[in-house]
mmCIF file of C-alpha atoms and ligand atoms in Angstrom:
data_model
loop_
_atom_site.group_PDB
_atom_site.id
_atom_site.type_symbol
_atom_site.label_atom_id
_atom_site.label_comp_id
_atom_site.label_asym_id
_atom_site.label_seq_id
_atom_site.Cartn_x
_atom_site.Cartn_y
_atom_site.Cartn_z
ATOM 1 C CA MET G 263 19.148 -16.624 3.810
ATOM 2 C CA ILE G 264 17.319 -14.095 5.475
ATOM 3 C CA ASP G 265 15.024 -11.901 2.931
ATOM 4 C CA LEU G 266 14.176 -8.657 4.142
ATOM 5 C CA ARG G 267 13.865 -6.868 1.091
ATOM 6 C CA SER G 268 10.098 -6.783 0.701
ATOM 7 C CA ASP G 269 7.548 -7.600 2.469
ATOM 8 C CA THR G 270 6.304 -8.991 -0.487
ATOM 9 C CA VAL G 271 8.647 -11.937 -0.635
ATOM 10 C CA THR G 272 6.756 -14.535 1.787
ATOM 11 C CA ARG G 273 5.584 -17.695 0.374
ATOM 12 C CA PRO G 274 2.027 -19.188 1.070
ATOM 13 C CA THR G 275 1.407 -21.346 4.536
ATOM 14 C CA GLU G 276 0.445 -24.807 3.909
ATOM 15 C CA GLY G 277 -2.886 -23.414 5.858
ATOM 16 C CA MET G 278 -3.074 -20.866 3.243
ATOM 17 C CA ARG G 279 -2.322 -23.419 0.323
ATOM 18 C CA ARG G 280 -5.275 -25.517 1.341
ATOM 19 C CA ALA G 281 -7.657 -22.750 1.552
ATOM 20 C CA MET G 282 -6.908 -21.807 -2.350
ATOM 21 C CA ALA G 283 -6.491 -25.714 -3.239
ATOM 22 C CA GLN G 284 -10.197 -25.980 -1.779
ATOM 23 C CA ALA G 285 -11.759 -22.823 -3.259
ATOM 24 C CA GLU G 286 -15.226 -23.003 -5.179
ATOM 25 C CA VAL G 287 -13.902 -21.078 -8.561
ATOM 26 C CA GLY G 288 -15.806 -19.914 -11.600
ATOM 27 C CA ASP G 289 -15.070 -17.628 -14.434
ATOM 28 C CA ASP G 290 -14.444 -13.909 -13.404
ATOM 29 C CA VAL G 291 -14.349 -11.939 -16.067
ATOM 30 C CA TYR G 292 -18.464 -13.136 -16.484
ATOM 31 C CA GLY G 293 -18.948 -12.311 -13.044
ATOM 32 C CA GLU G 294 -19.598 -16.318 -11.914
ATOM 33 C CA ASP G 295 -16.526 -16.470 -9.184
ATOM 34 C CA PRO G 296 -18.033 -16.719 -5.969
ATOM 35 C CA THR G 297 -15.014 -16.463 -4.211
ATOM 36 C CA VAL G 298 -13.944 -13.429 -5.629
ATOM 37 C CA ALA G 299 -17.222 -12.170 -5.019
ATOM 38 C CA LEU G 300 -16.923 -12.918 -1.878
ATOM 39 C CA LEU G 301 -13.552 -11.164 -1.042
ATOM 40 C CA GLN G 302 -14.525 -7.867 -2.956
ATOM 41 C CA GLU G 303 -17.969 -8.077 -0.772
ATOM 42 C CA ARG G 304 -15.309 -8.708 2.570
ATOM 43 C CA ILE G 305 -12.873 -5.743 1.490
ATOM 44 C CA ALA G 306 -15.502 -3.310 0.978
ATOM 45 C CA ASP G 307 -17.387 -3.982 4.041
ATOM 46 C CA LEU G 308 -14.256 -3.795 6.416
ATOM 47 C CA PHE G 309 -14.167 -0.126 5.128
ATOM 48 C CA GLY G 310 -17.247 0.692 4.696
ATOM 49 C CA HIS G 311 -16.991 1.568 0.853
ATOM 50 C CA GLU G 312 -19.803 0.584 -1.806
ATOM 51 C CA ALA G 313 -17.775 -1.846 -3.803
ATOM 52 C CA ALA G 314 -14.636 -3.335 -4.348
ATOM 53 C CA LEU G 315 -12.527 -4.688 -7.386
ATOM 54 C CA PHE G 316 -10.302 -7.911 -7.244
ATOM 55 C CA THR G 317 -6.669 -6.568 -9.518
ATOM 56 C CA PRO G 318 -3.489 -8.652 -9.974
ATOM 57 C CA SER G 319 -1.435 -5.875 -8.514
ATOM 58 C CA GLY G 320 -1.486 -2.521 -6.157
ATOM 59 C CA SER G 321 0.172 -0.652 -8.949
ATOM 60 C CA MET G 322 -3.420 -1.758 -11.158
ATOM 61 C CA ALA G 323 -5.893 -0.869 -8.658
ATOM 62 C CA ASN G 324 -4.164 2.704 -7.788
ATOM 63 C CA VAL G 325 -4.470 3.044 -11.423
ATOM 64 C CA LEU G 326 -7.862 2.048 -11.680
ATOM 65 C CA ALA G 327 -8.825 4.175 -8.680
ATOM 66 C CA LEU G 328 -6.959 7.481 -9.595
ATOM 67 C CA ALA G 329 -8.951 6.963 -13.395
ATOM 68 C CA ALA G 330 -11.846 6.938 -11.018
ATOM 69 C CA LEU G 331 -11.159 10.421 -9.863
ATOM 70 C CA VAL G 332 -9.196 12.271 -12.045
ATOM 71 C CA GLU G 333 -9.761 12.716 -15.651
ATOM 72 C CA PRO G 334 -7.291 13.111 -18.286
ATOM 73 C CA GLY G 335 -5.339 16.333 -17.912
ATOM 74 C CA GLN G 336 -5.935 17.165 -14.210
ATOM 75 C CA GLU G 337 -4.109 16.796 -11.472
ATOM 76 C CA VAL G 338 -3.693 14.466 -8.801
ATOM 77 C CA LEU G 339 -1.483 15.946 -5.998
ATOM 78 C CA CYS G 340 0.997 13.847 -3.428
ATOM 79 C CA GLU G 341 3.784 13.315 -1.312
ATOM 80 C CA SER G 342 7.244 13.486 -2.950
ATOM 81 C CA ARG G 343 8.271 9.876 -2.587
ATOM 82 C CA ALA G 344 4.129 8.466 -3.099
ATOM 83 C CA HIS G 345 4.601 4.924 -4.601
ATOM 84 C CA ILE G 346 2.011 5.881 -7.135
ATOM 85 C CA LEU G 347 5.171 8.165 -8.452
ATOM 86 C CA ARG G 348 8.591 6.801 -8.034
ATOM 87 C CA ALA G 349 7.543 3.332 -8.511
ATOM 88 C CA GLU G 350 4.200 2.651 -11.421
ATOM 89 C CA LEU G 351 6.636 3.178 -13.767
ATOM 90 C CA GLY G 352 4.753 5.989 -15.572
ATOM 91 C CA ALA G 353 1.358 4.380 -15.527
ATOM 92 C CA HIS G 354 -0.604 7.113 -14.164
ATOM 93 C CA GLY G 355 0.068 9.788 -16.944
ATOM 94 C CA ALA G 356 0.830 7.481 -19.708
ATOM 95 C CA LEU G 357 -2.778 4.884 -18.981
ATOM 96 C CA THR G 358 -4.469 7.912 -17.583
ATOM 97 C CA GLY G 359 -3.244 11.338 -18.786
ATOM 98 C CA LEU G 360 -3.287 12.409 -15.426
ATOM 99 C CA THR G 361 -1.104 15.505 -13.812
ATOM 100 C CA SER G 362 0.430 15.515 -10.691
ATOM 101 C CA ARG G 363 2.453 17.805 -8.086
ATOM 102 C CA THR G 364 4.121 17.222 -5.073
ATOM 103 C CA TRP G 365 4.985 17.914 -1.687
ATOM 104 C CA VAL G 366 8.094 17.037 0.268
ATOM 105 C CA ASP G 367 7.750 15.537 3.520
ATOM 106 C CA ASP G 368 10.576 13.311 4.541
ATOM 107 C CA ASN G 369 8.323 11.151 6.838
ATOM 108 C CA GLY G 370 5.749 11.085 4.029
ATOM 109 C CA GLN G 371 3.183 13.295 6.521
ATOM 110 C CA ILE G 372 0.778 15.124 4.788
ATOM 111 C CA ASP G 373 1.481 18.838 4.903
ATOM 112 C CA LEU G 374 -1.941 20.770 4.802
ATOM 113 C CA ALA G 375 -0.057 24.149 4.379
ATOM 114 C CA ALA G 376 1.721 23.475 1.307
ATOM 115 C CA ILE G 377 -1.414 20.760 -0.233
ATOM 116 C CA ARG G 378 -4.432 24.442 0.333
ATOM 117 C CA HIS G 379 -1.206 26.401 -0.974
ATOM 118 C CA MET G 380 -0.780 24.283 -4.570
ATOM 119 C CA HIS G 381 -4.811 23.853 -4.861
ATOM 120 C CA ALA G 382 -5.738 25.199 -8.641
ATOM 121 C CA PRO G 383 -9.223 25.571 -8.715
ATOM 122 C CA ASP G 384 -11.508 25.339 -11.975
ATOM 123 C CA MET G 385 -10.138 28.383 -14.112
ATOM 124 C CA GLY G 386 -11.773 27.036 -17.250
ATOM 125 C CA PRO G 387 -10.116 24.867 -20.234
ATOM 126 C CA PHE G 388 -6.619 26.749 -20.399
ATOM 127 C CA PHE G 389 -5.267 25.521 -17.112
ATOM 128 C CA VAL G 390 -4.762 22.118 -15.199
ATOM 129 C CA ARG G 391 -6.914 21.425 -12.117
ATOM 130 C CA THR G 392 -6.433 19.347 -8.938
ATOM 131 C CA THR G 393 -9.424 17.092 -8.815
ATOM 132 C CA ALA G 394 -7.355 14.650 -6.773
ATOM 133 C CA ILE G 395 -5.573 14.068 -3.626
ATOM 134 C CA SER G 396 -3.605 10.689 -2.772
ATOM 135 C CA VAL G 397 -1.667 9.958 0.276
ATOM 136 C CA GLU G 398 0.234 6.851 1.376
ATOM 137 C CA ASN G 399 -0.906 4.895 4.669
ATOM 138 C CA THR G 400 1.246 3.656 5.770
ATOM 139 C CA HIS G 401 4.009 5.581 3.680
ATOM 140 C CA ASN G 402 6.830 3.182 2.154
ATOM 141 C CA PHE G 403 9.787 5.045 1.102
ATOM 142 C CA ALA G 404 9.421 7.076 3.948
ATOM 143 C CA GLY G 405 9.455 4.335 6.426
ATOM 144 C CA GLY G 406 6.764 2.305 6.948
ATOM 145 C CA THR G 407 5.294 5.905 8.670
ATOM 146 C CA VAL G 408 1.389 6.137 9.871
ATOM 147 C CA LEU G 409 -0.884 9.179 8.917
ATOM 148 C CA PRO G 410 -2.227 10.286 12.526
ATOM 149 C CA HIS G 411 -6.283 9.893 11.951
ATOM 150 C CA ALA G 412 -6.346 13.911 12.554
ATOM 151 C CA ASP G 413 -4.739 14.968 9.222
ATOM 152 C CA LEU G 414 -6.760 12.639 7.958
ATOM 153 C CA GLU G 415 -9.612 14.382 8.817
ATOM 154 C CA GLU G 416 -8.560 18.186 8.504
ATOM 155 C CA LEU G 417 -7.786 16.809 4.632
ATOM 156 C CA ARG G 418 -10.639 15.311 4.730
ATOM 157 C CA ALA G 419 -12.311 18.440 5.478
ATOM 158 C CA HIS G 420 -10.345 20.573 3.064
ATOM 159 C CA ALA G 421 -11.167 18.088 0.514
ATOM 160 C CA ASP G 422 -14.519 18.276 0.917
ATOM 161 C CA ALA G 423 -14.599 22.702 1.091
ATOM 162 C CA VAL G 424 -12.369 22.698 -2.400
ATOM 163 C CA GLY G 425 -14.380 20.144 -3.826
ATOM 164 C CA CYS G 426 -11.420 17.617 -4.693
ATOM 165 C CA ARG G 427 -11.075 14.248 -3.591
ATOM 166 C CA ILE G 428 -9.304 11.322 -1.557
ATOM 167 C CA HIS G 429 -8.073 8.845 -2.808
ATOM 168 C CA VAL G 430 -5.488 6.580 -0.102
ATOM 169 C CA ASP G 431 -3.077 3.977 -1.176
ATOM 170 C CA GLY G 432 -3.373 1.849 1.479
ATOM 171 C CA ALA G 433 -1.051 -1.176 0.670
ATOM 172 C CA ARG G 434 0.235 -1.634 3.992
ATOM 173 C CA ILE G 435 -3.599 0.236 5.747
ATOM 174 C CA TRP G 436 -3.392 -2.765 7.683
ATOM 175 C CA ASN G 437 -0.009 -2.363 9.374
ATOM 176 C CA ALA G 438 -1.247 1.355 9.844
ATOM 177 C CA HIS G 439 -4.167 -0.655 11.879
ATOM 178 C CA VAL G 440 -2.694 -2.883 14.062
ATOM 179 C CA ALA G 441 0.173 -0.057 14.933
ATOM 180 C CA THR G 442 -2.614 2.166 15.576
ATOM 181 C CA GLY G 443 -5.736 0.637 16.776
ATOM 182 C CA THR G 444 -7.894 2.833 14.743
ATOM 183 C CA PRO G 445 -10.408 1.313 12.932
ATOM 184 C CA LEU G 446 -10.561 0.331 9.164
ATOM 185 C CA GLU G 447 -13.599 1.401 8.465
ATOM 186 C CA GLU G 448 -12.919 4.905 10.196
ATOM 187 C CA TYR G 449 -9.649 4.964 7.435
ATOM 188 C CA GLY G 450 -12.311 4.436 4.920
ATOM 189 C CA ALA G 451 -14.093 7.231 5.673
ATOM 190 C CA ILE G 452 -12.282 9.916 4.307
ATOM 191 C CA ALA G 453 -11.129 8.014 1.305
ATOM 192 C CA ASP G 454 -13.371 8.335 -2.080
ATOM 193 C CA THR G 455 -11.061 5.655 -3.382
ATOM 194 C CA MET G 456 -8.627 3.264 -1.989
ATOM 195 C CA ALA G 457 -5.898 0.334 -3.067
ATOM 196 C CA VAL G 458 -5.059 -2.466 -0.118
ATOM 197 C CA CYS G 459 -2.797 -5.317 -0.694
ATOM 198 C CA LEU G 460 -3.081 -8.692 0.191
ATOM 199 C CA SER G 461 0.340 -9.673 -0.967
ATOM 200 C CA LYS G 462 2.261 -7.271 1.541
ATOM 201 C CA GLY G 463 2.162 -8.024 5.249
ATOM 202 C CA LEU G 464 -0.958 -10.281 4.859
ATOM 203 C CA GLY G 465 1.214 -12.649 2.515
ATOM 204 C CA ALA G 466 -1.086 -14.027 -0.168
ATOM 205 C CA PRO G 467 1.030 -14.063 -3.333
ATOM 206 C CA ILE G 468 -0.812 -12.188 -4.863
ATOM 207 C CA GLY G 469 -4.248 -9.569 -5.236
ATOM 208 C CA SER G 470 -5.079 -5.939 -4.022
ATOM 209 C CA LEU G 471 -8.211 -4.449 -4.157
ATOM 210 C CA MET G 472 -9.460 -1.040 -5.330
ATOM 211 C CA MET G 473 -12.486 0.264 -3.078
ATOM 212 C CA GLY G 474 -14.939 3.469 -4.131
ATOM 213 C CA THR G 475 -18.456 3.789 -5.073
ATOM 214 C CA ALA G 476 -20.605 1.057 -7.012
ATOM 215 C CA ASP G 477 -20.655 3.249 -10.156
ATOM 216 C CA GLN G 478 -16.423 3.732 -10.287
ATOM 217 C CA VAL G 479 -16.337 0.222 -9.233
ATOM 218 C CA GLU G 480 -18.114 -0.346 -12.323
ATOM 219 C CA GLN G 481 -16.242 1.968 -14.462
ATOM 220 C CA ALA G 482 -12.890 0.123 -13.003
ATOM 221 C CA ARG G 483 -14.373 -3.569 -13.868
ATOM 222 C CA VAL G 484 -14.197 -2.408 -17.760
ATOM 223 C CA ARG G 485 -10.994 -0.321 -17.607
ATOM 224 C CA ARG G 486 -8.990 -3.594 -15.856
ATOM 225 C CA LYS G 487 -10.390 -5.596 -18.761
ATOM 226 C CA ARG G 488 -9.097 -2.896 -21.448
ATOM 227 C CA MET G 489 -5.519 -3.545 -19.983
ATOM 228 C CA GLY G 490 -5.536 -7.187 -19.766
ATOM 229 C CA GLY G 491 -6.619 -7.757 -15.819
ATOM 230 C CA GLY G 492 -9.482 -9.575 -16.820
ATOM 231 C CA MET G 493 -8.857 -13.040 -14.842
ATOM 232 C CA ARG G 494 -10.876 -16.767 -14.901
ATOM 233 C CA GLN G 495 -10.748 -18.691 -12.036
ATOM 234 C CA VAL G 496 -9.259 -16.593 -9.591
ATOM 235 C CA GLY G 497 -11.059 -17.436 -6.314
ATOM 236 C CA VAL G 498 -7.815 -19.794 -6.204
ATOM 237 C CA LEU G 499 -6.239 -16.719 -4.986
ATOM 238 C CA ALA G 500 -8.937 -15.238 -3.755
ATOM 239 C CA ALA G 501 -9.153 -17.419 -0.745
ATOM 240 C CA ALA G 502 -5.544 -16.896 -0.299
ATOM 241 C CA GLY G 503 -7.066 -13.422 0.405
ATOM 242 C CA LEU G 504 -9.790 -14.423 2.346
ATOM 243 C CA TYR G 505 -7.506 -16.700 4.490
ATOM 244 C CA ALA G 506 -5.029 -13.926 5.373
ATOM 245 C CA LEU G 507 -7.091 -11.494 6.743
ATOM 246 C CA ASP G 508 -8.579 -14.415 9.067
ATOM 247 C CA HIS G 509 -4.730 -15.548 10.076
ATOM 248 C CA HIS G 510 -2.217 -13.216 9.315
ATOM 249 C CA LEU G 511 -4.058 -9.837 10.244
ATOM 250 C CA GLU G 512 -3.038 -9.415 13.735
ATOM 251 C CA ARG G 513 0.422 -10.926 13.968
ATOM 252 C CA MET G 514 1.929 -7.933 11.994
ATOM 253 C CA ALA G 515 2.418 -6.978 15.390
ATOM 254 C CA GLU G 516 5.055 -9.066 15.660
ATOM 255 C CA ASP G 517 6.867 -8.109 12.375
ATOM 256 C CA HIS G 518 6.585 -4.137 14.102
ATOM 257 C CA VAL G 519 8.192 -5.967 17.348
ATOM 258 C CA HIS G 520 10.781 -6.702 14.944
ATOM 259 C CA ALA G 521 11.169 -3.862 12.529
ATOM 260 C CA ARG G 522 12.068 -2.085 16.082
ATOM 261 C CA LEU G 523 14.875 -4.446 16.795
ATOM 262 C CA LEU G 524 16.470 -4.303 13.861
ATOM 263 C CA ALA G 525 16.557 -0.624 13.810
ATOM 264 C CA GLU G 526 17.915 -0.783 16.945
ATOM 265 C CA ALA G 527 20.355 -2.787 15.540
ATOM 266 C CA CYS G 528 21.373 -0.061 12.677
ATOM 267 C CA GLY G 529 21.572 3.093 14.901
ATOM 268 C CA ALA G 530 18.623 4.120 14.071
ATOM 269 C CA ASP G 531 15.657 5.445 16.761
ATOM 270 C CA PRO G 532 13.536 1.950 17.168
ATOM 271 C CA LEU G 533 10.237 4.735 18.600
ATOM 272 C CA LEU G 534 11.020 6.296 14.791
ATOM 273 C CA THR G 535 10.083 2.820 13.394
ATOM 274 C CA GLU G 536 6.489 2.681 13.582
ATOM 275 C CA THR G 537 5.367 -0.515 11.445
ATOM 276 C CA ASN G 538 7.453 -2.920 9.475
ATOM 277 C CA ILE G 539 10.014 -1.489 7.734
ATOM 278 C CA VAL G 540 13.050 -0.086 8.931
ATOM 279 C CA VAL G 541 15.432 3.141 6.545
ATOM 280 C CA VAL G 542 18.266 3.686 7.346
ATOM 281 C CA ASP G 543 20.838 6.047 5.944
ATOM 282 C CA VAL G 544 24.285 5.288 4.534
ATOM 283 C CA PRO G 545 27.106 6.224 3.289
ATOM 284 C CA ASP G 546 27.446 3.866 0.868
ATOM 285 C CA ALA G 547 23.919 1.316 -0.191
ATOM 286 C CA HIS G 548 25.198 -0.635 -2.540
ATOM 287 C CA ALA G 549 28.544 -1.842 -0.512
ATOM 288 C CA VAL G 550 25.835 -2.265 3.058
ATOM 289 C CA VAL G 551 23.690 -4.772 0.568
ATOM 290 C CA ALA G 552 26.726 -6.483 -0.881
ATOM 291 C CA ALA G 553 27.955 -6.472 2.404
ATOM 292 C CA ALA G 554 24.828 -8.077 4.451
ATOM 293 C CA CYS G 555 24.248 -10.552 1.050
ATOM 294 C CA GLU G 556 27.928 -11.989 2.041
ATOM 295 C CA GLN G 557 26.596 -12.610 5.433
ATOM 296 C CA GLY G 558 23.142 -14.138 4.752
ATOM 297 C CA VAL G 559 21.093 -11.091 4.911
ATOM 298 C CA LEU G 560 18.980 -9.599 2.495
ATOM 299 C CA VAL G 561 18.581 -5.615 2.304
ATOM 300 C CA GLY G 562 17.312 -3.204 -0.238
ATOM 301 C CA ALA G 563 19.217 -0.393 -1.347
ATOM 302 C CA VAL G 564 16.428 2.999 -2.030
ATOM 303 C CA GLY G 565 18.477 5.558 -2.920
ATOM 304 C CA PRO G 566 22.600 5.529 -3.172
ATOM 305 C CA THR G 567 22.701 6.409 1.016
ATOM 306 C CA ARG G 568 19.438 4.524 1.909
ATOM 307 C CA VAL G 569 18.612 0.978 2.525
ATOM 308 C CA ARG G 570 15.724 -0.216 3.232
ATOM 309 C CA MET G 571 14.505 -3.444 5.188
ATOM 310 C CA LEU G 572 11.071 -4.876 5.988
ATOM 311 C CA THR G 573 9.576 -7.499 8.352
ATOM 312 C CA HIS G 574 7.426 -10.048 7.753
ATOM 313 C CA LEU G 575 5.626 -13.288 7.865
ATOM 314 C CA ASP G 576 8.688 -15.733 6.577
ATOM 315 C CA VAL G 577 11.193 -13.894 8.944
ATOM 316 C CA ASP G 578 10.879 -15.172 12.842
ATOM 317 C CA ARG G 579 12.519 -14.015 16.109
ATOM 318 C CA PRO G 580 15.632 -16.119 15.728
ATOM 319 C CA ALA G 581 16.426 -15.197 11.989
ATOM 320 C CA VAL G 582 15.587 -11.522 13.267
ATOM 321 C CA GLU G 583 18.066 -11.338 16.145
ATOM 322 C CA GLN G 584 20.478 -12.797 13.906
ATOM 323 C CA ALA G 585 19.792 -10.414 10.874
ATOM 324 C CA ALA G 586 20.429 -7.792 13.952
ATOM 325 C CA LYS G 587 23.635 -9.331 14.456
ATOM 326 C CA VAL G 588 24.837 -8.665 10.635
ATOM 327 C CA LEU G 589 23.235 -5.854 10.014
ATOM 328 C CA ALA G 590 24.324 -4.313 13.740
ATOM 329 C CA GLY G 591 28.302 -5.182 12.259
ATOM 330 C CA VAL G 592 28.095 -3.462 8.511
ATOM 331 C CA VAL G 593 25.907 -0.436 9.331
ATOM 332 C CA THR G 594 27.224 1.277 12.372
ATOM 333 C CA GLY G 595 30.235 -1.386 12.500
HETATM 334 C C1 PLP T 126 2.601 2.303 -1.062
HETATM 335 C C2 PLP T 126 2.425 0.931 -1.785
HETATM 336 N N1 PLP T 126 1.462 1.005 -2.883
HETATM 337 C C3 PLP T 126 1.100 0.014 -4.300
HETATM 338 C C4 PLP T 126 2.327 -0.757 -3.867
HETATM 339 C C5 PLP T 126 2.248 -0.994 -5.382
HETATM 340 O O1 PLP T 126 1.546 -2.596 -5.555
HETATM 341 P P1 PLP T 126 2.301 -3.823 -6.566
HETATM 342 O O2 PLP T 126 3.388 -4.318 -6.410
HETATM 343 O O3 PLP T 126 1.230 -4.828 -6.023
HETATM 344 O O4 PLP T 126 2.228 -3.100 -7.653
HETATM 345 C C6 PLP T 126 3.307 -0.708 -3.029
HETATM 346 C C7 PLP T 126 3.845 -2.229 -3.632
HETATM 347 O O5 PLP T 126 5.363 -2.358 -3.406
HETATM 348 C C8 PLP T 126 3.509 0.267 -2.454
HETATM 349 O O6 PLP T 126 4.472 -0.369 -1.590
#
């Protein structure tokens, strides 16, 4: 099977497994795992943030980050198909008590006019106040689209002017960095808090990081424990992340080329495929998923008329070419 359902399906390479086996470990709930400490410092450093915290998932990193910015009864603004709202199963409302409003952009972009219009200042204890804006870079359900840096800078200026804060869900910020050449530190500079994942294009089996100030990260460490996310000798997992940063970052450019091949095969404009995600509108998504599966290619339905496919470390060029042939027949044929 050629599995294009997600870039989370990768299995650790031999080199990664060796790095995991050799990792120095300690009890991370006591803050004594040297490999976790190294990963946290390295990630915080890459993005120019004060501190970072290792979490089991991107969802938990997002929850911890937004809990640092938004108090119960306050609100976050985000795009209508943001992962924090569509795929984290209510965690932010249930665990943090925040509320949300959305703007709609088919390409997952920042709509500054809408954001300005929606901004709710502090009106006393009777109204919901906007305290954060969350943006997703790259935007998963919009098809791996990248947020232009100029738009992020304008958003930062707006947030500073109205006194609210910015969270970046950067589960795939690595892809944005590789696609545009924008330094990770520049992405870090516009964010008050960030979440980044090691378990997607980077190919680690698990792990994400939440970033912010030292105080925010200290509080997040307590909340993580409360949520049952205190982990022990997880240097073995952090080692996979460190290995991925050294070996799997630059190669993502290949995934982007592969994604454009798939887009073309599906009759989509390859120029609109900026990173490793292709979304295609079809009359019946479940029929396309079933027909592709019969011919050895796994893709996902992300709506009744929309299919999604992702390229990653575990699909090489011949596999992509084979998948393109199958999908050309199934989608356009
Ligand atoms: C944009 C985005 N944010 C957050 C997440 C959550 O990551 P996890 O599945 O590790 O909870 C995902 C997962 O696909 C994602 O695509």
